Amino acid sequence: MNHSAILQGSSTQLVNQLVFFDEERQFFLKNYISDDSNERNKVDQVLCMYTSSLENIIAEGNPESINSRVLIGSQVTLQYQDDGYEEQYTIVFPHLTDSSKNWISFLSPIGLQLLTTTLDELYEFVVPSGPIKVRITEIKYMNYGEIDR
């Protein structure tokens, strides 16, 4: 297996995401987020943090850094702290969401909170059923961060 080619493909996707959010962020927000300015501002802030993380990962050029934070295209394993149960999600763009594969939109309640989280950290996420405590036990960038314009 050619790890260099895989990493190059991943880097290309991350650069494409960076360009997309730079050029089309407002259009994207208008099409996917309600007119509620609080919600739109929250998502915009998360996207600013996300693009900053992408810039750092791309600048480092380190193969490990692509799996150091949850990105759009990452498969992440969560361990629920109340019962130890583990579950995997892949964070994707909204048009790629597929519940049968546990592919969730980065705009979903948990997807938005997962973006840029790091390995082995404990987090408390607020979801519709109430707050949950989880630990991120694994992050793998899976090349599912394609942009469909």
Coordinates of C-alpha atoms in Angstrom, one line a residue, residues 22-73:
D22 CA -13.0 30.4 2.2
E23 CA -14.8 31.0 -1.1
E24 CA -18.3 29.7 -0.3
R25 CA -18.8 29.9 3.4
Q26 CA -21.6 32.5 3.3
F27 CA -23.4 30.6 0.5
F28 CA -23.1 27.4 2.4
L29 CA -24.4 28.9 5.6
K30 CA -27.3 30.5 3.9
N31 CA -28.3 27.1 2.3
Y32 CA -27.8 24.9 5.3
I33 CA -28.5 27.0 8.4
S34 CA -31.7 28.6 9.3
D35 CA -32.1 32.4 9.4
D36 CA -31.6 32.3 13.2
S37 CA -28.6 34.6 13.5
N38 CA -27.5 32.9 16.8
E39 CA -27.3 29.5 15.2
R40 CA -25.6 30.8 12.0
N41 CA -23.1 32.7 14.1
K42 CA -22.3 29.5 16.2
V43 CA -21.8 27.5 13.0
D44 CA -19.7 30.2 11.5
Q45 CA -17.4 30.3 14.6
V46 CA -17.0 26.5 14.5
L47 CA -16.1 26.8 10.8
C48 CA -13.5 29.5 11.6
M49 CA -11.9 27.2 14.2
Y50 CA -12.1 24.3 11.8
T51 CA -10.4 26.2 8.9
S52 CA -7.7 27.4 11.3
S53 CA -7.1 23.7 12.3
L54 CA -7.0 22.7 8.6
E55 CA -4.4 25.4 7.9
N56 CA -2.2 24.1 10.8
I57 CA -2.5 20.5 9.7
I58 CA -1.7 21.3 6.1
A59 CA 1.3 23.5 7.1
E60 CA 2.7 20.8 9.3
G61 CA 2.6 18.2 6.6
N62 CA 3.0 15.6 9.3
P63 CA 1.2 12.3 8.5
E64 CA 0.2 11.9 12.2
S65 CA -1.4 15.4 12.3
I66 CA -4.2 14.3 9.9
N67 CA -5.4 11.9 12.6
S68 CA -4.8 14.2 15.6
R69 CA -8.2 16.1 15.3
V70 CA -11.6 15.2 14.1
L71 CA -12.1 16.6 10.6
I72 CA -14.7 16.4 8.0
G73 CA -13.9 13.0 6.6

